[in-house]
mmCIF file of C-alpha atoms in Angstrom:
data_model
loop_
_atom_site.group_PDB
_atom_site.id
_atom_site.type_symbol
_atom_site.label_atom_id
_atom_site.label_comp_id
_atom_site.label_asym_id
_atom_site.label_seq_id
_atom_site.Cartn_x
_atom_site.Cartn_y
_atom_site.Cartn_z
ATOM 1 C CA MET A 1 6.828 30.128 9.081
ATOM 2 C CA SER A 2 9.693 28.043 11.010
ATOM 3 C CA PRO A 3 10.148 24.281 10.672
ATOM 4 C CA ALA A 4 8.491 22.463 13.082
ATOM 5 C CA GLY A 5 11.380 21.149 15.341
ATOM 6 C CA PRO A 6 14.745 19.345 15.222
ATOM 7 C CA VAL A 7 15.246 15.945 13.653
ATOM 8 C CA ILE A 8 14.462 13.247 15.463
ATOM 9 C CA PRO A 9 16.017 10.112 13.955
ATOM 10 C CA ALA A 10 13.393 7.062 13.931
ATOM 11 C CA ARG A 11 16.193 4.380 14.086
ATOM 12 C CA PRO A 12 19.668 4.128 13.764
ATOM 13 C CA VAL A 13 21.349 3.163 10.555
ATOM 14 C CA SER A 14 21.278 -0.576 11.234
ATOM 15 C CA GLY A 15 22.418 -3.744 8.973
ATOM 16 C CA GLY A 16 22.217 -2.963 5.246
ATOM 17 C CA ARG A 17 19.991 0.449 5.706
ATOM 18 C CA LEU A 18 20.872 3.295 3.596
ATOM 19 C CA ARG A 19 19.406 6.453 5.085
ATOM 20 C CA VAL A 20 18.955 10.078 3.754
ATOM 21 C CA GLU A 21 18.311 12.855 6.131
ATOM 22 C CA TRP A 22 16.545 15.949 4.962
ATOM 23 C CA SER A 23 15.462 19.168 6.854
ATOM 24 C CA PRO A 24 12.572 21.449 4.861
ATOM 25 C CA GLY A 25 14.338 24.953 4.038
ATOM 26 C CA SER A 26 17.706 23.164 3.740
ATOM 27 C CA ASP A 27 18.288 22.265 0.402
ATOM 28 C CA ARG A 28 20.674 19.991 1.381
ATOM 29 C CA LEU A 29 20.381 16.157 1.637
ATOM 30 C CA THR A 30 22.627 14.292 3.650
ATOM 31 C CA GLY A 31 23.222 10.422 2.499
ATOM 32 C CA ILE A 32 24.316 7.801 5.236
ATOM 33 C CA CYS A 33 25.447 4.602 4.207
ATOM 34 C CA HIS A 34 25.472 1.559 6.486
ATOM 35 C CA CYS A 35 29.457 1.486 6.153
ATOM 36 C CA GLY A 36 29.309 4.878 7.618
ATOM 37 C CA ALA A 37 30.353 6.994 4.862
ATOM 38 C CA ARG A 38 28.369 10.209 4.638
ATOM 39 C CA ARG A 39 27.794 12.833 1.641
ATOM 40 C CA THR A 40 25.746 15.636 1.381
ATOM 41 C CA ALA A 41 23.947 16.690 -2.218
ATOM 42 C CA GLU A 42 21.195 18.694 -3.404
ATOM 43 C CA ASP A 43 19.639 16.322 -5.566
ATOM 44 C CA PRO A 44 17.930 12.744 -4.238
ATOM 45 C CA ALA A 45 18.669 11.000 -7.388
ATOM 46 C CA GLU A 46 22.547 11.777 -7.040
ATOM 47 C CA ILE A 47 22.377 10.728 -3.104
ATOM 48 C CA TRP A 48 21.005 7.475 -3.975
ATOM 49 C CA THR A 49 23.328 7.064 -6.900
ATOM 50 C CA TRP A 50 26.035 7.796 -4.014
ATOM 51 C CA LEU A 51 24.226 5.385 -1.509
ATOM 52 C CA LEU A 52 24.026 2.547 -3.923
ATOM 53 C CA ALA A 53 27.721 2.322 -5.174
ATOM 54 C CA HIS A 54 28.640 1.028 -1.709
ATOM 55 C CA PRO A 55 31.471 0.041 -1.260
ATOM 56 C CA GLY A 56 32.738 2.288 -4.244
ATOM 57 C CA HIS A 57 31.415 5.528 -2.690
ATOM 58 C CA GLY A 58 34.570 7.502 -4.066
ATOM 59 C CA THR A 59 35.699 10.734 -2.384
ATOM 60 C CA PRO A 60 32.773 12.570 -0.442
ATOM 61 C CA MET B 1 6.019 -6.100 -18.465
ATOM 62 C CA VAL B 2 4.658 -3.254 -16.545
ATOM 63 C CA PHE B 3 3.659 -5.246 -13.449
ATOM 64 C CA ALA B 4 6.036 -7.124 -10.839
ATOM 65 C CA ARG B 5 4.206 -10.461 -11.187
ATOM 66 C CA ASN B 6 6.058 -12.361 -9.056
ATOM 67 C CA GLN B 7 4.881 -10.801 -6.062
ATOM 68 C CA TRP B 8 1.757 -10.955 -3.605
ATOM 69 C CA TYR B 9 -1.263 -8.672 -4.005
ATOM 70 C CA VAL B 10 -3.733 -8.132 -1.700
ATOM 71 C CA ALA B 11 -6.848 -9.315 -4.022
ATOM 72 C CA ALA B 12 -9.800 -8.689 -1.621
ATOM 73 C CA TYR B 13 -10.758 -8.011 2.112
ATOM 74 C CA SER B 14 -11.420 -11.414 3.764
ATOM 75 C CA GLN B 15 -15.024 -10.312 4.211
ATOM 76 C CA GLU B 16 -15.724 -9.600 0.798
ATOM 77 C CA VAL B 17 -15.237 -13.318 -0.021
ATOM 78 C CA GLY B 18 -17.947 -15.341 0.818
ATOM 79 C CA ASP B 19 -20.598 -17.723 -1.180
ATOM 80 C CA GLY B 20 -21.256 -15.299 -4.013
ATOM 81 C CA LEU B 21 -18.688 -14.957 -7.261
ATOM 82 C CA LEU B 22 -16.399 -11.940 -6.968
ATOM 83 C CA ALA B 23 -14.917 -10.496 -10.056
ATOM 84 C CA ARG B 24 -11.805 -8.593 -9.492
ATOM 85 C CA THR B 25 -8.727 -8.097 -12.071
ATOM 86 C CA VAL B 26 -5.215 -8.118 -10.267
ATOM 87 C CA CYS B 27 -2.285 -7.158 -12.692
ATOM 88 C CA GLY B 28 -4.263 -7.396 -15.675
ATOM 89 C CA GLU B 29 -5.350 -11.295 -14.630
ATOM 90 C CA PRO B 30 -9.169 -11.502 -14.398
ATOM 91 C CA LEU B 31 -10.128 -13.540 -11.322
ATOM 92 C CA VAL B 32 -13.437 -14.865 -9.787
ATOM 93 C CA LEU B 33 -13.113 -15.233 -5.946
ATOM 94 C CA TYR B 34 -15.573 -17.209 -3.558
ATOM 95 C CA ARG B 35 -15.382 -19.314 -0.734
ATOM 96 C CA THR B 36 -15.848 -22.885 -0.322
ATOM 97 C CA ARG B 37 -18.211 -24.436 2.463
ATOM 98 C CA ALA B 38 -15.383 -25.543 4.130
ATOM 99 C CA GLY B 39 -14.480 -21.970 4.351
ATOM 100 C CA GLU B 40 -11.339 -21.914 2.067
ATOM 101 C CA ALA B 41 -10.829 -18.865 -0.134
ATOM 102 C CA VAL B 42 -10.672 -19.756 -4.016
ATOM 103 C CA ALA B 43 -9.397 -17.734 -7.072
ATOM 104 C CA LEU B 44 -9.667 -19.224 -10.561
ATOM 105 C CA THR B 45 -9.227 -17.216 -13.843
ATOM 106 C CA ASP B 46 -12.394 -15.509 -14.445
ATOM 107 C CA ARG B 47 -13.130 -16.793 -18.078
ATOM 108 C CA CYS B 48 -14.412 -20.365 -19.021
ATOM 109 C CA VAL B 49 -12.220 -22.078 -21.299
ATOM 110 C CA HIS B 50 -14.824 -22.860 -23.960
ATOM 111 C CA ARG B 51 -16.063 -19.470 -24.838
ATOM 112 C CA ARG B 52 -14.725 -17.057 -22.419
ATOM 113 C CA PHE B 53 -17.743 -16.560 -20.385
ATOM 114 C CA PRO B 54 -17.109 -14.800 -16.976
ATOM 115 C CA LEU B 55 -17.513 -17.385 -14.313
ATOM 116 C CA SER B 56 -18.107 -14.695 -11.769
ATOM 117 C CA GLU B 57 -21.470 -14.319 -13.839
ATOM 118 C CA SER B 58 -22.071 -17.640 -13.517
ATOM 119 C CA ASN B 59 -23.330 -19.702 -10.557
ATOM 120 C CA ARG B 60 -22.546 -22.179 -7.825
ATOM 121 C CA ASP B 61 -23.329 -25.691 -7.429
ATOM 122 C CA GLY B 62 -22.041 -26.445 -3.995
ATOM 123 C CA ASP B 63 -17.971 -25.945 -4.002
ATOM 124 C CA ASP B 64 -17.866 -25.969 -8.305
ATOM 125 C CA ILE B 65 -18.684 -23.034 -10.654
ATOM 126 C CA VAL B 66 -21.176 -23.850 -13.391
ATOM 127 C CA CYS B 67 -20.609 -21.415 -16.308
ATOM 128 C CA GLY B 68 -23.691 -19.540 -16.937
ATOM 129 C CA TYR B 69 -23.466 -19.664 -21.076
ATOM 130 C CA HIS B 70 -23.252 -23.672 -21.715
ATOM 131 C CA GLY B 71 -22.632 -25.455 -18.336
ATOM 132 C CA PHE B 72 -18.990 -26.181 -18.260
ATOM 133 C CA THR B 73 -18.438 -27.089 -14.507
ATOM 134 C CA TYR B 74 -14.909 -26.355 -12.570
ATOM 135 C CA ALA B 75 -14.110 -27.375 -9.253
ATOM 136 C CA PRO B 76 -12.127 -25.344 -6.772
ATOM 137 C CA ASP B 77 -8.947 -26.496 -8.355
ATOM 138 C CA GLY B 78 -10.064 -24.973 -11.668
ATOM 139 C CA VAL B 79 -10.585 -28.713 -13.281
ATOM 140 C CA CYS B 80 -13.606 -28.905 -15.614
ATOM 141 C CA VAL B 81 -15.603 -32.070 -13.970
ATOM 142 C CA ALA B 82 -18.690 -31.557 -16.384
ATOM 143 C CA VAL B 83 -19.324 -30.080 -19.626
ATOM 144 C CA PRO B 84 -22.737 -30.332 -21.637
ATOM 145 C CA GLY B 85 -23.773 -33.105 -23.416
ATOM 146 C CA GLN B 86 -21.071 -35.697 -23.305
ATOM 147 C CA THR B 87 -19.406 -37.522 -20.760
ATOM 148 C CA ARG B 88 -16.003 -37.040 -21.877
ATOM 149 C CA VAL B 89 -14.421 -33.968 -20.588
ATOM 150 C CA PRO B 90 -11.562 -32.467 -22.650
ATOM 151 C CA ARG B 91 -8.224 -33.114 -20.728
ATOM 152 C CA THR B 92 -7.225 -29.412 -21.477
ATOM 153 C CA ALA B 93 -10.541 -28.423 -19.736
ATOM 154 C CA ARG B 94 -9.224 -26.446 -16.720
ATOM 155 C CA VAL B 95 -8.961 -22.902 -16.075
ATOM 156 C CA PRO B 96 -5.940 -21.512 -13.594
ATOM 157 C CA ALA B 97 -6.413 -21.647 -10.164
ATOM 158 C CA PHE B 98 -4.179 -19.263 -8.019
ATOM 159 C CA GLN B 99 -2.489 -19.806 -4.652
ATOM 160 C CA ILE B 100 -4.361 -17.764 -1.985
ATOM 161 C CA VAL B 101 -3.098 -16.807 1.840
ATOM 162 C CA GLU B 102 -5.485 -15.443 4.164
ATOM 163 C CA GLN B 103 -3.978 -13.356 6.968
ATOM 164 C CA ASP B 104 -4.644 -10.342 8.870
ATOM 165 C CA SER B 105 -7.866 -10.107 7.174
ATOM 166 C CA LEU B 106 -6.604 -9.568 3.460
ATOM 167 C CA VAL B 107 -6.572 -12.128 0.823
ATOM 168 C CA TRP B 108 -3.517 -12.448 -0.795
ATOM 169 C CA VAL B 109 -3.113 -13.625 -4.235
ATOM 170 C CA TRP B 110 -0.044 -15.029 -5.982
ATOM 171 C CA ILE B 111 -0.225 -14.720 -9.921
ATOM 172 C CA GLY B 112 3.599 -15.514 -10.590
ATOM 173 C CA GLU B 113 5.438 -18.294 -11.690
ATOM 174 C CA GLY B 114 5.564 -21.476 -9.531
ATOM 175 C CA GLU B 115 4.532 -21.226 -5.931
ATOM 176 C CA GLY B 116 4.787 -17.840 -3.924
ATOM 177 C CA ASP B 117 6.496 -18.121 -0.676
ATOM 178 C CA ALA B 118 3.800 -17.173 2.049
ATOM 179 C CA LYS B 119 6.784 -16.229 4.512
ATOM 180 C CA ALA B 120 6.873 -13.358 2.416
ATOM 181 C CA ILE B 121 4.067 -11.697 2.746
ATOM 182 C CA PRO B 122 4.369 -8.670 4.756
ATOM 183 C CA ARG B 123 2.233 -8.368 7.849
ATOM 184 C CA ALA B 124 -0.382 -6.197 9.425
ATOM 185 C CA PRO B 125 -1.279 -7.541 12.295
ATOM 186 C CA TRP B 126 -3.466 -4.627 13.741
ATOM 187 C CA LEU B 127 -6.127 -5.412 11.200
ATOM 188 C CA ASP B 128 -7.711 -8.223 13.209
ATOM 189 C CA SER B 129 -6.144 -7.500 16.592
ATOM 190 C CA PRO B 130 -8.597 -7.581 19.804
ATOM 191 C CA GLY B 131 -6.576 -4.638 20.727
ATOM 192 C CA TYR B 132 -7.468 -2.634 17.314
ATOM 193 C CA VAL B 133 -10.657 -1.538 15.879
ATOM 194 C CA THR B 134 -10.481 -1.284 12.065
ATOM 195 C CA VAL B 135 -12.388 0.847 9.750
ATOM 196 C CA ARG B 136 -11.930 0.115 5.780
ATOM 197 C CA GLY B 137 -12.799 0.631 2.197
ATOM 198 C CA MET B 138 -11.789 0.188 -0.999
ATOM 199 C CA GLU B 139 -11.821 2.623 -3.891
ATOM 200 C CA HIS B 140 -11.441 2.488 -7.739
ATOM 201 C CA LEU B 141 -8.380 4.495 -9.158
ATOM 202 C CA ASP B 142 -8.348 5.082 -12.949
ATOM 203 C CA ALA B 143 -4.948 5.866 -12.756
ATOM 204 C CA ARG B 144 -1.745 3.562 -12.579
ATOM 205 C CA TYR B 145 -0.525 2.280 -9.112
ATOM 206 C CA GLU B 146 2.718 3.982 -9.590
ATOM 207 C CA LEU B 147 0.799 7.683 -8.829
ATOM 208 C CA LEU B 148 -0.315 6.208 -5.734
ATOM 209 C CA VAL B 149 2.922 5.027 -4.624
ATOM 210 C CA ASP B 150 4.535 8.393 -5.299
ATOM 211 C CA ASN B 151 1.257 9.879 -3.582
ATOM 212 C CA LEU B 152 1.610 8.101 -0.302
ATOM 213 C CA LEU B 153 5.812 7.954 0.034
ATOM 214 C CA ASP B 154 5.297 12.063 0.283
ATOM 215 C CA LEU B 155 3.174 12.945 2.583
ATOM 216 C CA SER B 156 3.891 16.877 2.145
ATOM 217 C CA HIS B 157 1.076 17.022 0.111
ATOM 218 C CA GLU B 158 -1.235 16.656 3.033
ATOM 219 C CA THR B 159 -0.370 20.308 3.737
ATOM 220 C CA TYR B 160 -1.910 21.373 0.137
ATOM 221 C CA LEU B 161 -4.462 18.531 -1.239
ATOM 222 C CA HIS B 162 -5.886 17.603 2.410
ATOM 223 C CA ALA B 163 -5.686 20.629 4.122
ATOM 224 C CA GLY B 164 -8.580 20.852 6.699
ATOM 225 C CA TYR B 165 -8.717 17.082 7.070
ATOM 226 C CA ILE B 166 -5.329 15.808 8.025
ATOM 227 C CA GLY B 167 -2.730 18.540 6.466
ATOM 228 C CA THR B 168 -1.575 20.795 8.618
ATOM 229 C CA PRO B 169 1.399 23.306 7.661
ATOM 230 C CA GLU B 170 3.880 21.802 9.698
ATOM 231 C CA VAL B 171 3.681 18.444 7.702
ATOM 232 C CA ALA B 172 5.189 19.935 4.793
ATOM 233 C CA GLN B 173 7.835 21.775 7.387
ATOM 234 C CA THR B 174 9.220 18.664 9.403
ATOM 235 C CA PRO B 175 12.318 17.017 8.903
ATOM 236 C CA ILE B 176 12.260 13.473 7.205
ATOM 237 C CA THR B 177 14.368 10.706 7.322
ATOM 238 C CA THR B 178 14.299 8.058 4.478
ATOM 239 C CA GLU B 179 15.905 4.704 4.893
ATOM 240 C CA VAL B 180 15.980 1.947 2.594
ATOM 241 C CA ASP B 181 16.527 -1.921 3.531
ATOM 242 C CA GLU B 182 17.979 -3.084 0.504
ATOM 243 C CA ASP B 183 18.107 -6.604 1.462
ATOM 244 C CA ALA B 184 14.261 -6.885 2.479
ATOM 245 C CA GLY B 185 13.377 -4.319 0.087
ATOM 246 C CA VAL B 186 11.431 -2.120 2.784
ATOM 247 C CA ILE B 187 11.270 1.635 2.390
ATOM 248 C CA TYR B 188 10.877 3.927 5.610
ATOM 249 C CA VAL B 189 10.066 7.495 5.663
ATOM 250 C CA SER B 190 9.861 9.051 8.967
ATOM 251 C CA ARG B 191 8.625 12.487 9.862
ATOM 252 C CA ARG B 192 8.325 13.336 13.718
ATOM 253 C CA MET B 193 6.597 16.402 14.415
ATOM 254 C CA LYS B 194 7.145 18.107 18.052
ATOM 255 C CA ASP B 195 4.586 20.501 19.488
ATOM 256 C CA VAL B 196 2.420 20.974 16.430
ATOM 257 C CA GLU B 197 -1.569 21.877 15.724
ATOM 258 C CA CYS B 198 -3.899 18.494 16.189
ATOM 259 C CA PRO B 199 -5.488 18.184 12.776
ATOM 260 C CA SER B 200 -9.423 17.610 13.217
ATOM 261 C CA PHE B 201 -9.229 14.158 11.962
ATOM 262 C CA TYR B 202 -7.053 13.395 14.907
ATOM 263 C CA ARG B 203 -8.656 16.015 17.134
ATOM 264 C CA GLU B 204 -12.033 14.544 16.906
ATOM 265 C CA SER B 205 -11.253 11.003 17.496
ATOM 266 C CA THR B 206 -9.012 11.021 19.761
ATOM 267 C CA GLY B 207 -10.118 14.080 22.156
ATOM 268 C CA ILE B 208 -6.812 14.962 22.804
ATOM 269 C CA GLU B 209 -6.820 18.953 23.113
ATOM 270 C CA GLY B 210 -4.270 21.377 22.423
ATOM 271 C CA ARG B 211 -0.795 20.780 20.951
ATOM 272 C CA ILE B 212 0.495 17.455 19.974
ATOM 273 C CA ASP B 213 3.671 15.672 19.178
ATOM 274 C CA ARG B 214 2.695 13.723 15.703
ATOM 275 C CA TRP B 215 4.762 11.021 14.600
ATOM 276 C CA GLN B 216 4.272 9.576 10.772
ATOM 277 C CA ASP B 217 6.671 6.660 10.357
ATOM 278 C CA ILE B 218 5.894 4.852 6.838
ATOM 279 C CA GLU B 219 6.841 1.622 6.174
ATOM 280 C CA TYR B 220 6.544 0.172 2.475
ATOM 281 C CA HIS B 221 6.608 -3.048 1.380
ATOM 282 C CA PRO B 222 6.631 -2.816 -2.509
ATOM 283 C CA PRO B 223 4.528 -3.548 -4.556
ATOM 284 C CA CYS B 224 1.480 -4.157 -2.369
ATOM 285 C CA LEU B 225 1.403 -3.131 1.146
ATOM 286 C CA TYR B 226 1.873 0.414 2.905
ATOM 287 C CA LEU B 227 1.688 1.084 6.584
ATOM 288 C CA LEU B 228 1.715 4.500 8.231
ATOM 289 C CA HIS B 229 2.448 4.141 11.749
ATOM 290 C CA SER B 230 0.644 7.390 13.469
ATOM 291 C CA ARG B 231 1.356 8.238 16.811
ATOM 292 C CA ILE B 232 -0.304 10.991 18.287
ATOM 293 C CA ALA B 233 0.053 12.262 21.773
ATOM 294 C CA PRO B 234 0.320 15.607 24.042
ATOM 295 C CA THR B 235 2.943 17.374 23.129
ATOM 296 C CA GLY B 236 6.071 16.198 25.553
ATOM 297 C CA ILE B 237 4.671 12.633 26.203
ATOM 298 C CA GLU B 238 7.104 10.176 25.206
ATOM 299 C CA PRO B 239 6.983 6.509 25.168
ATOM 300 C CA GLY B 240 8.555 4.453 27.924
ATOM 301 C CA PRO B 241 12.263 2.911 27.485
ATOM 302 C CA ASP B 242 10.426 -0.452 27.083
ATOM 303 C CA GLY B 243 8.203 0.806 24.289
ATOM 304 C CA ASP B 244 5.234 1.294 26.603
ATOM 305 C CA ASP B 245 3.089 4.229 25.338
ATOM 306 C CA PRO B 246 -0.215 4.549 27.146
ATOM 307 C CA ARG B 247 -0.593 8.010 26.942
ATOM 308 C CA ALA B 248 -0.541 7.984 23.038
ATOM 309 C CA CYS B 249 -3.172 7.090 20.575
ATOM 310 C CA HIS B 250 -2.129 4.782 17.527
ATOM 311 C CA ALA B 251 -3.697 4.600 14.290
ATOM 312 C CA GLU B 252 -2.118 2.288 11.901
ATOM 313 C CA ILE B 253 -3.006 3.156 8.253
ATOM 314 C CA VAL B 254 -2.896 0.778 6.087
ATOM 315 C CA TYR B 255 -2.677 0.819 2.005
ATOM 316 C CA ALA B 256 -2.967 -2.166 -0.279
ATOM 317 C CA ILE B 257 -1.944 -1.281 -3.668
ATOM 318 C CA THR B 258 -2.992 -3.681 -6.289
ATOM 319 C CA PRO B 259 -2.683 -2.798 -9.961
ATOM 320 C CA GLU B 260 -5.809 -3.996 -11.834
ATOM 321 C CA THR B 261 -4.744 -2.800 -15.137
ATOM 322 C CA GLU B 262 -1.844 -0.659 -16.552
ATOM 323 C CA THR B 263 -3.570 2.247 -15.600
ATOM 324 C CA THR B 264 -5.988 1.422 -13.251
ATOM 325 C CA THR B 265 -5.814 0.512 -9.716
ATOM 326 C CA HIS B 266 -7.308 -0.881 -6.629
ATOM 327 C CA ASP B 267 -6.778 1.380 -3.615
ATOM 328 C CA PHE B 268 -7.675 -0.612 -0.652
ATOM 329 C CA TRP B 269 -7.457 1.718 2.751
ATOM 330 C CA MET B 270 -7.929 0.935 6.419
ATOM 331 C CA VAL B 271 -7.627 2.994 9.549
ATOM 332 C CA ALA B 272 -6.914 0.452 12.611
ATOM 333 C CA ARG B 273 -6.744 2.428 16.135
ATOM 334 C CA ASP B 274 -5.949 1.385 19.748
ATOM 335 C CA PHE B 275 -8.361 4.284 21.271
ATOM 336 C CA ALA B 276 -12.080 4.905 21.637
ATOM 337 C CA LEU B 277 -12.479 1.047 20.713
ATOM 338 C CA ASP B 278 -16.277 0.859 21.771
ATOM 339 C CA ASP B 279 -16.987 4.432 20.461
ATOM 340 C CA GLU B 280 -19.027 3.542 17.101
ATOM 341 C CA GLY B 281 -19.077 7.627 16.533
ATOM 342 C CA VAL B 282 -15.358 7.462 16.327
ATOM 343 C CA SER B 283 -15.476 4.633 13.760
ATOM 344 C CA GLU B 284 -18.173 6.430 11.594
ATOM 345 C CA PHE B 285 -16.010 9.653 11.780
ATOM 346 C CA LEU B 286 -12.726 7.982 10.814
ATOM 347 C CA ALA B 287 -14.307 6.064 8.143
ATOM 348 C CA GLU B 288 -15.981 8.830 6.493
ATOM 349 C CA SER B 289 -13.016 11.285 7.010
ATOM 350 C CA ASN B 290 -10.534 8.770 5.589
ATOM 351 C CA ARG B 291 -12.778 8.161 2.654
ATOM 352 C CA THR B 292 -12.806 11.829 2.254
ATOM 353 C CA VAL B 293 -9.154 12.008 2.018
ATOM 354 C CA VAL B 294 -8.742 8.787 -0.234
ATOM 355 C CA LEU B 295 -11.271 10.636 -2.278
ATOM 356 C CA GLN B 296 -9.199 13.781 -2.492
ATOM 357 C CA ASP B 297 -6.197 11.794 -3.634
ATOM 358 C CA VAL B 298 -8.428 9.658 -6.076
ATOM 359 C CA GLU B 299 -9.231 12.834 -8.045
ATOM 360 C CA ALA B 300 -5.940 14.069 -8.265
ATOM 361 C CA LEU B 301 -4.664 10.887 -9.461
ATOM 362 C CA ASN B 302 -7.397 10.290 -11.753
ATOM 363 C CA THR B 303 -6.253 13.618 -13.250
ATOM 364 C CA LEU B 304 -2.733 13.195 -13.302
ATOM 365 C CA GLU B 305 -3.109 9.801 -15.337
ATOM 366 C CA LYS B 306 -5.428 12.097 -18.339
ATOM 367 C CA VAL B 307 -2.494 14.145 -18.158
ATOM 368 C CA ILE B 308 0.016 11.329 -18.820
ATOM 369 C CA ALA B 309 -1.955 9.934 -21.328
ATOM 370 C CA THR B 310 -2.125 12.973 -23.610
ATOM 371 C CA GLU B 311 1.747 13.963 -22.903
ATOM 372 C CA PRO B 312 4.244 13.447 -25.816
ATOM 373 C CA GLU B 313 7.051 10.588 -25.239
ATOM 374 C CA GLY B 314 9.939 11.457 -23.075
ATOM 375 C CA TYR B 315 8.310 14.005 -20.747
ATOM 376 C CA GLN B 316 10.849 14.600 -17.933
ATOM 377 C CA GLU B 317 9.641 14.883 -14.411
ATOM 378 C CA LEU B 318 11.511 17.069 -11.859
ATOM 379 C CA SER B 319 12.363 15.451 -8.755
ATOM 380 C CA ILE B 320 13.290 17.316 -5.272
ATOM 381 C CA ASN B 321 14.020 16.429 -1.877
ATOM 382 C CA ILE B 322 10.527 15.643 -1.017
ATOM 383 C CA ASP B 323 10.752 12.914 -3.345
ATOM 384 C CA THR B 324 13.255 10.927 -1.817
ATOM 385 C CA GLY B 325 11.257 8.024 -0.582
ATOM 386 C CA GLY B 326 9.041 8.138 -3.590
ATOM 387 C CA LEU B 327 12.467 7.588 -5.894
ATOM 388 C CA ALA B 328 13.546 4.698 -3.756
ATOM 389 C CA ALA B 329 10.300 2.843 -4.163
ATOM 390 C CA ARG B 330 10.501 3.413 -7.896
ATOM 391 C CA ARG B 331 13.792 1.747 -8.226
ATOM 392 C CA ILE B 332 12.787 -1.325 -6.099
ATOM 393 C CA LEU B 333 9.585 -1.457 -7.964
ATOM 394 C CA GLN B 334 11.502 -1.688 -11.399
ATOM 395 C CA ARG B 335 13.697 -4.134 -9.767
ATOM 396 C CA GLN B 336 10.829 -6.353 -9.034
ATOM 397 C CA THR B 337 9.166 -5.969 -12.508
ATOM 398 C CA ALA B 338 12.221 -6.739 -14.045
ATOM 399 C CA ARG B 339 12.570 -10.384 -12.225
#
């Protein structure tokens, strides 16, 4: 069965929020910091660690 | 310490607290709750200072509680005002009285240090709004509260554990967005399904025929309050630019997750709706259906607690992408517990 539809972001990333987007069927998570930095990873623990490292995100 | 003690917890529904003496344990703290003649809710430690007899198994004398064992008598502020057979009441004869805030039909208690900030209590205004009708219940979980948090933060389990009720294949197949407001300590998990099957839970309650757009927007205020903003609409119907949304049905699914002990939990559940307000049949259907779903969770989580109790130390779980919101919740709960 195919995924039900496109991602419809509920809210823009606003003051202080960290966001992780994911589409079932994809193994990749996309982390988006409130500073605008982005990174993809395959593990939710890894993506939270990277987001919480703000401002020291390092090289994407 | 396994509990985040310096937090607000729902101890009871307002309707549960009245003339009687209600026993309820919150974070290991045994409480007795009642309402004074002036209508104020009171929470005292549920143990007489004399020989520990539960005050909840005692009697009221006006606004006071008279211990059912030897007659020690306590005022609503916890001070002992009379003891049997002597006029002098020992200076230390008092039981702790806990700060209470009643709002949104919920009785919140502060068992932490000092005075709690009532403004920090998260809101659920639908629960006593005239524009909504609410059905509710409370189940006892023989499982730690963290298991219920895990369960509610990942609704993909609906497809498997609640198939035929609220689960449809699309729930586990739809993209999700997880956000954390670090400053406020709030977690948001959003799943917006378009052109999907309507589960019986909503088909029979809303009367909407055919395919639907279904939104599940979770807002979790750790540790206690979980809100699921559920929007059901005929597919293609969007809210207006000003947020006006008259053609959609909205259900506010609310949970209060209150630890009783380290391994048991009070699972308060509520469903507030803005449709079929005068239809008692819909109320009965939603109450029965939601209770059925909650009991499916209770059975699963009770099983998990037994598994945890028998496993060796250091068992390593595996987390995958569906656990993104649950991991965020765990982290904030750990932060709150450490305070």
